[in-house]
Amino acid sequence: MNSLLHKHQLKKLFLGRRGNDGLLFKIVLYLLLIGISFIFLYPLLSMLSMSLMSVEDLVDSSISWVPRNPTLRHFESAFVWMKFWESFLDSLQVSIYPTIATVVSSALIGYGFGRFEFPLKKLLMGLMIAMFLIPSVLTYIPTTVLYRDLKIFGIDLQLMNSIRAFWVPALVGNGIRQTIFILIFYQFFKMIPHELIEAASMDGSGPFRTFLTIAIPMAAPAFLICGLYSFVWYWNETTLARLYFGSSVTTLPMRLESFIAMYRSMYAQGKVTLDTVSSIYNTGVQYAMTLLSILPLLVIYIFAQKWFVEGVDKSGIAGS
Amino acid sequence: MKKFIVDVKSFFFTVGEFLKKILTCIKNAIKPIITKIMRYSGLAFLAKKLRLLPNKVKQAIYGLLFIMPWLIGLGLIGIPLLSKSIRMALSDKYYFIAGVGWQITGTWSDFTQFKRIITSEPYHLTQILNTINDISLVVPLVVVFALILALMLNQKVKARAIFRTIFFIPVILLSGNLLAGFQSNQLLTVPAIASGAISSILSDYFPQVFSEIVASAFEKIVLILWLSGVQILIFLAGLQKMDKSMYEAAEIDGASMWELFWKITLPALIPLLYINIIYTTIVYSNLSNNAIVQIINVSSDQNRSLAGTLVDEVNYGRAYSAALSWILFTIELLVIGGYSLMVKLASKRYS
């Protein structure tokens, strides 16, 4: 009897009462969480450690993680080479305007698709997804040709060589991967209980007012997701930026890319000497630049993340 | 810190109140003017007519008004792009002449490029088959992993905020170019997987077909984890929106965690499952480690074909890569369609 009780208690301790409060479950959960966190942090950490190594440490194969002579020199030269502040301001411009355009238009379009029934709705949504499926490599040339002389109501938009090439298409639902945002909003607006919307329209609220006062606050997490992600995507976009902006705008990731290209071509031509390596062209500088180009994102993300958890938790209260 | 936040909040609140007051003032001032304009321009008549329409028609009009931005975009950008890319794939050559612009030759009904892929490019055909295999393996894995990770992050664990912060790092780092850079610098592998230790153990103990699938999944596991950032977030947002009282009621009735997952959590996440399947397929098949994308990148090299000449186009140029892109498009469509159908069939018993 006694041992049976003991056994029972042990089982309860390890497996828990409901399956997710036992010790075993907890251990596995934490192991997995920590392991995966390590995988995600690994590139960041190894870039950080390599960017802090001096040139001698980089060559020395016995040093893998902790630099023997830590130095900030690579960061200094990366900072100067990238013209950090100038490129940073460009990056901000390139990311903020398209993000606002993307979020506003995606919310409207998602609400239109999610809340209302109209003829050809299924077909239009299918078309939207189909256009999202077209491999982006294919559309580079046609888009540049199209944007060069895009007119709306007879007004020449002059998209090329300015950041309009990013935010005007975003405003009409053709931003970078915007379909996914429209779909996210679509699902979120569909999840809002019908009774709320009906009650509002009973009380004489027009569709636009209902959208502003009821739908938007209920879809707060969707706004956060879409805002954050489209910011990050516009920030990191280099191929399209190069195609559209030419040399008028140079963002941080574009600087990084041109540095890598230069590094590679020098290497291919055999121009790499001890002098060039120790001055600027080494992996340490490259990683320092990579870190500098994503640093603003990390900072924004750490703040937004706090909000995000709050926003998500708050909206979770409002079930039907 | 908290006091500061409260201060800021109250500041914004007072500002908001003030703005509201001003707005109502302005509204009252211009109201008679607007009604006059409406009356004389015929808009009032239209609005009256609109109100009299049956509810269904009204809903349709409102819906179309809301998606108006997208419709404009479709007409201005979407349709022209679509038709242009179809025409490119169905042409002989697509090339650039300085001062004149982009030229298209060949009649569309010849299907030149597609015939070329099927008849004279056996290597590219095998690459296409590889791509089908690859995408159809990775997509469900990413979605399932994202679901598991989202469920894990939704548990009551200590330091949840820190784990969440770390788990979304991929989204910031993972934007095409950076990922490729990581891969070439071997920042995305786990040593034990890279050395093939796991796959050799697997092939010793399991039938070959099974061990191959598992081994390739293991090889890609880090990539899969890296790709699941957005999907985790989408699932997590859905999980957070779920009604907590439903869980409590089920728990009181004695449901286990397992039952809670299958009967409450999963059915509610099914719409998000579709989104994640679509998104994963698209992102993964556009990644630069994809076999078809690699061929496209080589055959329509950025620097070369932006100023591409006729000579480049004769061999493998824009037209050929456009045809390949449409094949990739078809693959994506098949994968999305297949998995969506599976989810739909599996979820039938819930409805």
PDB file of C-alpha atoms in Angstrom, chain B residues 3 17 28 32 42 48 56 85 100 109 116 128 134 193 198 248 265 268 279 286 313-314 319 337:
ATOM      1  CA  LYS B   3       5.317  56.308 -13.512  1.00  0.00           C
ATOM      2  CA  GLU B  17      -9.461  64.810 -25.626  1.00  0.00           C
ATOM      3  CA  ASN B  28     -20.304  71.358 -36.520  1.00  0.00           C
ATOM      4  CA  PRO B  32     -24.286  72.689 -43.138  1.00  0.00           C
ATOM      5  CA  GLY B  42     -26.552  64.933 -56.483  1.00  0.00           C
ATOM      6  CA  LYS B  48     -30.396  58.038 -50.380  1.00  0.00           C
ATOM      7  CA  LYS B  56     -26.688  42.245 -50.022  1.00  0.00           C
ATOM      8  CA  SER B  85       5.745  37.374 -67.659  1.00  0.00           C
ATOM      9  CA  VAL B 100      15.021  50.978 -78.194  1.00  0.00           C
ATOM     10  CA  SER B 109       1.973  29.133 -79.596  1.00  0.00           C
ATOM     11  CA  ARG B 116      13.632  23.036 -74.855  1.00  0.00           C
ATOM     12  CA  ILE B 128      13.132  20.244 -61.344  1.00  0.00           C
ATOM     13  CA  ASP B 134      12.680  19.217 -51.648  1.00  0.00           C
ATOM     14  CA  ILE B 193      24.658  16.796 -38.399  1.00  0.00           C
ATOM     15  CA  ILE B 198      23.271  10.808 -37.561  1.00  0.00           C
ATOM     16  CA  GLU B 248     -11.031  25.810 -18.392  1.00  0.00           C
ATOM     17  CA  THR B 265      -6.429  24.170 -30.222  1.00  0.00           C
ATOM     18  CA  ALA B 268      -9.048  26.918 -34.159  1.00  0.00           C
ATOM     19  CA  TYR B 279       3.722  31.452 -47.027  1.00  0.00           C
ATOM     20  CA  ASN B 286      12.204  31.533 -53.757  1.00  0.00           C
ATOM     21  CA  GLU B 313      19.543  35.511 -75.191  1.00  0.00           C
ATOM     22  CA  VAL B 314      20.233  32.932 -77.879  1.00  0.00           C
ATOM     23  CA  ALA B 319      12.941  33.825 -71.856  1.00  0.00           C
ATOM     24  CA  GLY B 337      -2.984  22.709 -53.344  1.00  0.00           C
TER      25      GLY B 337
END
